[in-house]
Coordinates of C-alpha atoms and ligand atoms in Angstrom, one line a residue:
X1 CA -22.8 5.0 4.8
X2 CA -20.7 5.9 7.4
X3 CA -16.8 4.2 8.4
X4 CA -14.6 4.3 11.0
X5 CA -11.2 4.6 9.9
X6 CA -8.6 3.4 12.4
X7 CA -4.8 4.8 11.5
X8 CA -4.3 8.1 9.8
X9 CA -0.6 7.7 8.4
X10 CA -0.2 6.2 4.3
X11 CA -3.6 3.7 4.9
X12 CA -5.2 5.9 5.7
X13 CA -4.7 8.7 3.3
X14 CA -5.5 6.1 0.9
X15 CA -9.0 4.8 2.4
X16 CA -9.9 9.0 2.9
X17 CA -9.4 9.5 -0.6
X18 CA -11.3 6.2 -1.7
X19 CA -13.6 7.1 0.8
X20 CA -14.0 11.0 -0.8
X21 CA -14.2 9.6 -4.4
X22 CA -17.1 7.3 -3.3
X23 CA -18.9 9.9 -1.3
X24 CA -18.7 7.6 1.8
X25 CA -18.5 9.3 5.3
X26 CA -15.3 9.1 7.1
X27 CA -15.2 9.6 11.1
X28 CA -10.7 9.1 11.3
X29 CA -9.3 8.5 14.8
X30 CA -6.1 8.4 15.4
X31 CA -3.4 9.0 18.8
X32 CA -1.5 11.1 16.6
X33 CA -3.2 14.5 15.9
X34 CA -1.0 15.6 13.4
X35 CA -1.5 12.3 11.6
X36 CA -1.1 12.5 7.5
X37 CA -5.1 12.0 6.7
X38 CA -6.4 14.0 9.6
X39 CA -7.5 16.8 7.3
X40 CA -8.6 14.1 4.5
X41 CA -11.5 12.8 6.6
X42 CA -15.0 14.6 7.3
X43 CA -14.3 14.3 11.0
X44 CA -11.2 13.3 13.2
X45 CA -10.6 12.3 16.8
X46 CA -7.4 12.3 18.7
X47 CA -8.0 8.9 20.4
X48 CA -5.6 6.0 21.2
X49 CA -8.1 3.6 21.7
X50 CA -6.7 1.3 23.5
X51 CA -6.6 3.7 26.5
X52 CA -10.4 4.5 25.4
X53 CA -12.6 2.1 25.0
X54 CA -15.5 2.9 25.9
X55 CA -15.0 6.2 24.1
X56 CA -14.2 4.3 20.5
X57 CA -17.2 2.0 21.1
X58 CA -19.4 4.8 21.1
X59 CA -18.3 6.2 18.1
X60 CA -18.0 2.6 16.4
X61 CA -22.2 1.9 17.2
X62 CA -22.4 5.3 15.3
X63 CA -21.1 3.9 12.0
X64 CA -21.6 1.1 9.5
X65 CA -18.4 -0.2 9.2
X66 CA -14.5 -0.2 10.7
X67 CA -12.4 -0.1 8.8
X68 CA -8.2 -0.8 10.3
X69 CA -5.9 1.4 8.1
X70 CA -2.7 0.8 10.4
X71 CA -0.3 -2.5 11.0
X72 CA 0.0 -1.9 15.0
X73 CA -0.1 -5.5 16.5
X74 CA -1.5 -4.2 19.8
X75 CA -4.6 -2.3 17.7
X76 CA -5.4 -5.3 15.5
X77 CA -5.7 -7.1 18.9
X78 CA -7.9 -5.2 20.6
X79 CA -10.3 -4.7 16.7
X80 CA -10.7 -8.4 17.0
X81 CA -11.3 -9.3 20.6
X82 CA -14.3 -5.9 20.4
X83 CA -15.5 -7.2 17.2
X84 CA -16.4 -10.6 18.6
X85 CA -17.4 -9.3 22.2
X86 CA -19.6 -6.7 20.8
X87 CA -20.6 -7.9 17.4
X88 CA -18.9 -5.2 15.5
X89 CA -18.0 -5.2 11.9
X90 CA -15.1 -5.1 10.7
X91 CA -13.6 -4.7 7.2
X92 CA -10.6 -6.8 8.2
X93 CA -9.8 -10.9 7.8
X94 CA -7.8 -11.4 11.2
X95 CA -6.9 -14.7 10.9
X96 CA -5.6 -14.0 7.0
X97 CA -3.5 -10.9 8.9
X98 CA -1.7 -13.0 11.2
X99 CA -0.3 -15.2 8.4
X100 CA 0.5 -12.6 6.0
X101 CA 2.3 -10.0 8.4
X102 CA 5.0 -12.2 9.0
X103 CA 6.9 -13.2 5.8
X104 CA 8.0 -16.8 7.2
X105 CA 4.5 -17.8 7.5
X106 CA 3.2 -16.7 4.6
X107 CA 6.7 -18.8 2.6
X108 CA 5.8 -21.6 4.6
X109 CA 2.5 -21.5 2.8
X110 CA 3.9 -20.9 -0.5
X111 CA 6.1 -24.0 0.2
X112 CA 2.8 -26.2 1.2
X113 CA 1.0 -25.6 -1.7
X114 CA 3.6 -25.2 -4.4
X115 CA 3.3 -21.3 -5.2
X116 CA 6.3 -19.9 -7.1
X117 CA 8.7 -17.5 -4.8
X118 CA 12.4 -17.1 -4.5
X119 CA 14.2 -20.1 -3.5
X120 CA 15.5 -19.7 0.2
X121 CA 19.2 -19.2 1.7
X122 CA 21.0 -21.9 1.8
X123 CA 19.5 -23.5 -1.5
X124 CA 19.5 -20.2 -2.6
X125 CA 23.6 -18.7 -3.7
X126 CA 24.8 -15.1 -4.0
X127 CA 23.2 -12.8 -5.1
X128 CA 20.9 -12.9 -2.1
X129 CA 18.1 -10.5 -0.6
X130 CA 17.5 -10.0 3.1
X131 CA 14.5 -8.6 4.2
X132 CA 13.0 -8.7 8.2
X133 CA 10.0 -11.1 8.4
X134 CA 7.4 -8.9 10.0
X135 CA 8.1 -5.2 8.6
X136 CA 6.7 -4.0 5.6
X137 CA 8.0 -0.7 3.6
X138 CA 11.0 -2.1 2.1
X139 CA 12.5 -1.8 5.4
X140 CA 15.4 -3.5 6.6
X141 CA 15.8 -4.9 2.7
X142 CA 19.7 -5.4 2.3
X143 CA 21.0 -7.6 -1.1
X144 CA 24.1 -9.5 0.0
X145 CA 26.9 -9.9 -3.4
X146 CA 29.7 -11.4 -1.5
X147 CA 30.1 -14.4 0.9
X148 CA 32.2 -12.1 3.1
X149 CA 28.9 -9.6 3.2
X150 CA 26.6 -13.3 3.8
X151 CA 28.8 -14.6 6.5
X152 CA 29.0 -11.7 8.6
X153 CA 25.6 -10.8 8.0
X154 CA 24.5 -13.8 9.4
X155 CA 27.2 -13.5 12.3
X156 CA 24.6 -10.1 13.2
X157 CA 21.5 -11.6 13.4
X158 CA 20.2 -13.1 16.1
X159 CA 17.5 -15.2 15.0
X160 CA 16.9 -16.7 11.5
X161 CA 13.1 -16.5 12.4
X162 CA 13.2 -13.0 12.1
X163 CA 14.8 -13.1 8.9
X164 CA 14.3 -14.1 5.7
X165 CA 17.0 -14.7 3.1
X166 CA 16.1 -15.5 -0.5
X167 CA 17.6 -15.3 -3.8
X168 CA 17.9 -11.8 -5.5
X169 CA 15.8 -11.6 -8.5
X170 CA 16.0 -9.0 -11.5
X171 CA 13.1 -8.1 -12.9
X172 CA 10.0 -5.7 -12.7
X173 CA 7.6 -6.1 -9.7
X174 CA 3.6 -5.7 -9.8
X175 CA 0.7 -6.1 -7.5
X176 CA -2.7 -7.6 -7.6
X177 CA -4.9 -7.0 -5.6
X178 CA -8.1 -9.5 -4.6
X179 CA -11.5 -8.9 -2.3
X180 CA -13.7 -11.4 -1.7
X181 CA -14.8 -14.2 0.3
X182 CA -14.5 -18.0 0.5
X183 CA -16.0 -19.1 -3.3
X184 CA -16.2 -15.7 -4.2
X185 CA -13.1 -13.6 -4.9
X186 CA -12.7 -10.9 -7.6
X187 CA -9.3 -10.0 -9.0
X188 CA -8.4 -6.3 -9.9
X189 CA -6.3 -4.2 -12.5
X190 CA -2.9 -5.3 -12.4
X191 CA 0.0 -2.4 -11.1
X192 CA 3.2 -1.8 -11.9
X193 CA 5.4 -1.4 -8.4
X194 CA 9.0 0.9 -9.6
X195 CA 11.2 0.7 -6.3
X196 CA 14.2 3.5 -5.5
X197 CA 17.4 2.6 -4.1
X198 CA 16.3 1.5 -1.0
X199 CA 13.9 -0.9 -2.8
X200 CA 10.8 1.6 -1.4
X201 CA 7.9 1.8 -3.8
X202 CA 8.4 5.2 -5.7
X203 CA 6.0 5.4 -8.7
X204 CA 3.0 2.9 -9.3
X205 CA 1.6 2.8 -13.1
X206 CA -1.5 1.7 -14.6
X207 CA -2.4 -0.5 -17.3
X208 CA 0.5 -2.7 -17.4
X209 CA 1.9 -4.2 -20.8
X210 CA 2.1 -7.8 -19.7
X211 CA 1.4 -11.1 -22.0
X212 CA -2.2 -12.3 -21.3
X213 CA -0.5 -16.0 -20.4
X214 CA 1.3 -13.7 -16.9
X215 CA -1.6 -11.9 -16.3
X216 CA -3.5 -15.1 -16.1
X217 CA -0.9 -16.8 -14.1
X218 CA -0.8 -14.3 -11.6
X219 CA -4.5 -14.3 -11.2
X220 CA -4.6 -18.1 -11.1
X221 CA -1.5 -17.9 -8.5
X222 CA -3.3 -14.6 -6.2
X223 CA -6.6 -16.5 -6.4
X224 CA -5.5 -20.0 -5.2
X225 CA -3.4 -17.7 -2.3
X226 CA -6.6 -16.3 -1.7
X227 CA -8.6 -19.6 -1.3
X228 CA -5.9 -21.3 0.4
X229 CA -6.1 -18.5 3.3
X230 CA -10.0 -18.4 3.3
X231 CA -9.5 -14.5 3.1
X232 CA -12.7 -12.6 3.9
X233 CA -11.6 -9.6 2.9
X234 CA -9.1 -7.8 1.0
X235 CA -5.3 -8.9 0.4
X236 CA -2.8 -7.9 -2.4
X237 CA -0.4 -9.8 -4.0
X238 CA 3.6 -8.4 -5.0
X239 CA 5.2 -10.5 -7.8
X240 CA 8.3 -10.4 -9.3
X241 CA 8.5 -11.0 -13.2
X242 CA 11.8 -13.3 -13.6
X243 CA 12.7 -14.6 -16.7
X244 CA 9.4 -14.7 -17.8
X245 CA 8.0 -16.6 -14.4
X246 CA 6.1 -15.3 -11.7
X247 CA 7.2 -15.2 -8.5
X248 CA 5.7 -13.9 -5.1
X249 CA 7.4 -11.7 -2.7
X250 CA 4.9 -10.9 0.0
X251 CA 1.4 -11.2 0.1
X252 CA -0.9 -8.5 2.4
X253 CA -4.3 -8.6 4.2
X254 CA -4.8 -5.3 5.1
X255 CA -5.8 -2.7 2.7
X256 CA -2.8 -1.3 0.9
X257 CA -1.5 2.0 0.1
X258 CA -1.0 3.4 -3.6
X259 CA -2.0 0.9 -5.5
X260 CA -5.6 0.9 -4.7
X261 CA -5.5 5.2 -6.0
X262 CA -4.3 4.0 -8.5
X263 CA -6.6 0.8 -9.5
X264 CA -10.0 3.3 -9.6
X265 CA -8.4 6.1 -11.3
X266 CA -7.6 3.7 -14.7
X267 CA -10.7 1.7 -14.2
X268 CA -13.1 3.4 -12.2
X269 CA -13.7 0.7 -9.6
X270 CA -12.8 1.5 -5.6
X271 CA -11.7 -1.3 -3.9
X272 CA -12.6 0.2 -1.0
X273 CA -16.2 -0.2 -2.2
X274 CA -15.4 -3.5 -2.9
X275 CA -14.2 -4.3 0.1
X276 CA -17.2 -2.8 1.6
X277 CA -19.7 -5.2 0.0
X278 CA -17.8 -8.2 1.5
X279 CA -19.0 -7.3 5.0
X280 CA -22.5 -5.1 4.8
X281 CA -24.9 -4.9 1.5
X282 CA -24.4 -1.5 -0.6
X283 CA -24.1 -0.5 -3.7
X284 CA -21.1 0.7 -5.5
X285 CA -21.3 4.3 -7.4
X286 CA -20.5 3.1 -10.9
X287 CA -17.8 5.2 -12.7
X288 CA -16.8 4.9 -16.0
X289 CA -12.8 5.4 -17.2
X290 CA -11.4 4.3 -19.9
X291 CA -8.4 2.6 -18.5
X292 CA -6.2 5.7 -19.1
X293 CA -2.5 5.7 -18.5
X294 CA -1.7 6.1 -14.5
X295 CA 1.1 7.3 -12.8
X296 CA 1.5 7.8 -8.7
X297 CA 4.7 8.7 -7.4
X298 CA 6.2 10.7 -4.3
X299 CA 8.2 13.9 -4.5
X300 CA 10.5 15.6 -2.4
X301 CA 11.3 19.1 -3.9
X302 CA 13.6 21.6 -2.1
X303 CA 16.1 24.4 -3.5
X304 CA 18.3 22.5 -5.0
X305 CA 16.5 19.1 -6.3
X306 CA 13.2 17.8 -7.4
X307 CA 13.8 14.0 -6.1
X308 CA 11.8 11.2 -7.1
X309 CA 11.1 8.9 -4.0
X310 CA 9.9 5.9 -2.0
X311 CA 6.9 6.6 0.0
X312 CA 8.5 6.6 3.4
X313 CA 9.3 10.3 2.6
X314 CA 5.7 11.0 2.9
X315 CA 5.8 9.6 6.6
X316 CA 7.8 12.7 7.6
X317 CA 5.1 14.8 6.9
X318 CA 2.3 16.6 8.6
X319 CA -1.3 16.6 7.9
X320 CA -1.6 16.4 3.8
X321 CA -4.3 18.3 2.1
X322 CA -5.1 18.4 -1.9
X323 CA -3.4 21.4 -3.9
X324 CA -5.7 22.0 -6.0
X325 CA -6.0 24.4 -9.0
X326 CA -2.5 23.7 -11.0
X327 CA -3.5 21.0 -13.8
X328 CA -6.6 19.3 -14.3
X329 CA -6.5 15.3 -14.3
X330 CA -3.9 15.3 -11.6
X331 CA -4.3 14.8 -7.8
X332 CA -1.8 16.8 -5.3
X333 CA -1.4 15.7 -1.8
X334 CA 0.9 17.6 0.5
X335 CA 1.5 19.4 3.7
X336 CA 3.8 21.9 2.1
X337 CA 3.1 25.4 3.4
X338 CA 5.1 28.9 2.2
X339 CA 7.9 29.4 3.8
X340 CA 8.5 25.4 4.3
X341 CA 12.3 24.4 3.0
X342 CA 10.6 21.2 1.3
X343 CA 7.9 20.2 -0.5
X344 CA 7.1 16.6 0.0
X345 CA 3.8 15.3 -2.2
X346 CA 2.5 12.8 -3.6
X347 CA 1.3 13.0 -7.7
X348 CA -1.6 11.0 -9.3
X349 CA -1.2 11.8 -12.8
X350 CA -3.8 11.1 -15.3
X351 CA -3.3 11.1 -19.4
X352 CA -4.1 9.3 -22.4
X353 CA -0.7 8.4 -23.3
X354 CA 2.9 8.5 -21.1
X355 CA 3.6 11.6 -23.0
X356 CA 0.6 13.4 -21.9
X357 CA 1.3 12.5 -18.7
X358 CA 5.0 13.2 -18.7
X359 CA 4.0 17.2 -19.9
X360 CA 1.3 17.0 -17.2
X361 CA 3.9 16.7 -14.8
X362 CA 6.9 18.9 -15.8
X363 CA 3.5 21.5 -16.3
X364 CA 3.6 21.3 -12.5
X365 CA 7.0 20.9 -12.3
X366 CA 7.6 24.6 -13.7
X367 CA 4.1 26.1 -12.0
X368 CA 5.6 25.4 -9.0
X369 CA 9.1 26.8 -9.6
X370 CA 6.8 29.9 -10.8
X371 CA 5.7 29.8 -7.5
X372 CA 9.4 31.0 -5.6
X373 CA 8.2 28.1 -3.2
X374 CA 10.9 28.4 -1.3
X375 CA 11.5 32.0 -0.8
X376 CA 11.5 33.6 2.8
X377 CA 8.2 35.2 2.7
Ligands
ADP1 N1 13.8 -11.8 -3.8 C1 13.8 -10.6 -4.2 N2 14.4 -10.3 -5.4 C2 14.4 -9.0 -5.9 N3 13.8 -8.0 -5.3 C3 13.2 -8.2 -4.1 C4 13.1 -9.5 -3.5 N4 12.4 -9.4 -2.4 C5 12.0 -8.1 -2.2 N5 12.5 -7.4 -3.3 C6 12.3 -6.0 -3.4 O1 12.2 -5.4 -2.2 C7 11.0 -4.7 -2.0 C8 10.4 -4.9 -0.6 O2 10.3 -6.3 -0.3 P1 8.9 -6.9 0.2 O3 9.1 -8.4 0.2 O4 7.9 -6.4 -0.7 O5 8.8 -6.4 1.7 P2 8.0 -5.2 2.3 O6 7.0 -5.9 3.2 O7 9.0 -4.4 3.0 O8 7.3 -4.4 1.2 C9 10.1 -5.3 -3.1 O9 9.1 -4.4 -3.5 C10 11.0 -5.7 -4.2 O10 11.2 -4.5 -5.0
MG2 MG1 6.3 -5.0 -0.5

């Protein structure tokens, strides 16, 4: 089995690594050649394909599957308009895309079919949460406390249909992720999203200690999203827990970062396998865990700090590759390189219990401060 990754940045670390663990073949292409996953794939090509069509159809007749690891409007365009004119497949649900990349449409379907979210600005009173419609990363996400904040906030911005403005909610987040196709979806392992201070995912964790009536509810809620979109493909679901009562942020067609790592590494299935099956036949690789305790999270280590952050610090990095020989159960993936003022990487810690885990990381925590990592060599 061969696929065609499109988009090398956080995607597409995250379909390389599925893509490894499932020994699938990975051609990555990719304008940017020092893109994060160009060293994760067995082959890359420096290719905007947009300016190279003929170029990326030859290479897409020479594998099974495409899969789009990126959000660049223009891209997804072009995917769709080659898949129909040239019968491609694609791992992707198109239609499901355009709904879910902008946050207004997808509310408007929440509204329509009675799904739990946030109650909207001006229903909705102080504390508020402001968030652009069509970005993704936590970016842009401002809470509002005051009415002097609100009023001049909204003074700023030009169009309320770029915007969306919602009631601020306490309470832990989680995803859920779902593949499938009309009649036939499949729900997976629940994961625990812990945000910084710029509300950027900085740690996912895996099993989750929820009641079995939320789990339910969310799967009820992400399944019925799910049918409601006629998603052929793969989409998660991010939930707030408030007060006991789900509630949906944002919902995703596109294959996700972090979570999915962290999905097969406490129950052995790959979602990118999954995803997979939807379009051509094949067989899974079956691996067995035993839903050990997961932890992913981003570092940024320099001199004077060992910082604990969102994933957007791994966008300022170059081509990752896997440290490998510190501790065993733990996946490293960084760029860093002697002589380098920072270490940037992300840590997929495996362990029975949190404490295991928690001495599995300050392990590599002191290995590397062994290492002088930051001496002028
Ligand atoms: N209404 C809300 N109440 C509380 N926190 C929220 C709310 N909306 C978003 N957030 C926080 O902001 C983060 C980013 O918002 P999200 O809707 O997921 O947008 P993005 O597409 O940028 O990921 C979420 O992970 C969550 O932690
Ligand atoms: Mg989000």
């Amino acid at each position: 089995m061969k696929m065609l990754i499109v988009g090398g940045k956080l995607q597409g670390v995250e379909a390389c690594y599925l893509a490894q663990k499932a020994n699938i073949k990975t051609l990555l292409i990719d304008k940017n050649p020092s893109c994060l996953a160009r060293n994760l794939a067995d082959s890359f090509i420096e290719m905007d394909i947009l300016k190279n069509k003929e170029a990326f159809l030859k290479k897409a007749y020479d594998c099974d599957l495409i899969l789009p690891a990126m959000e660049n409007d223009a891209v997804i365009t072009f995917l769709e308009q080659i898949q129909i004119k040239y019968h491609l497949q694609i791992a992707f649900d198109f239609k499901a895309y355009q709904i879910t990349k902008s946050k207004k449409k997808s509310d408007a379907l929440f509204q329509e079919h009675q799904i739990p979210c946030p109650k909207h600005y001006p229903d909705a009173r102080i504390p508020l949460l402001m968030k652009p419609s069509e970005a993704s990363g936590s970016e842009g996400v401002e809470v509002i406390n005051c009415e002097k904040t609100l009023e001049e906030k909204l003074q700023k911005i030009t169009g309320m249909d770029q915007w969306i403005i919602q009631e601020y909610l306490e309470g832990p987040s989680f995803s859920m992720e779902v593949i499938g196709s009309p009649g036939q979806y499949k729900t997976y392992e629940i994961t625990q999203i812990h945000i910084d201070d710029q509300y950027d995912c900085c740690r996912v964790t895996a099993p989750c200690d929820l009641e079995t009536r939320v789990k339910q509810e969310f799967q009820r809620i992400t399944l019925d999203i799910a049918e409601k979109l006629q998603l052929k493909g793969i989409m998660d679901v991010e939930v707030i827990l408030h007060n006991d009562t789900i509630k949906v942020l944002e919902i995703d067609a596109r294959l996700p970062s972090q979570t999915p790592i962290v999905v097969y590494q406490t129950t052995g299935i790959n979602l990118l396998e999954e995803l997979i099956r939807v379009f051509i036949p094949y067989t899974p690789i079956t691996v067995t865990k035993n839903n050990p305790r997961v932890v992913l999270e981003q570092w940024l280590i320099n001199k004077d700090a060992t910082s604990n952050l969102g994933e957007k610090v791994m966008t300022q990095c170059g081509p990752l590759y896997y440290y490998v020989g510190l501790v065993e159960e733990v996946d490293i993936l960084t760029d860093y390189v002697p002589g380098d003022e920072i270490l940037r990487m992300i840590l997929v810690i495996i362990g029975k219990t949190d404490l295991e885990i928690h001495a599995r990381r300050n392990y590599i925590f002191s290995e590397l401060k062994n290492k002088n990592l930051f001496q002028k060599t």
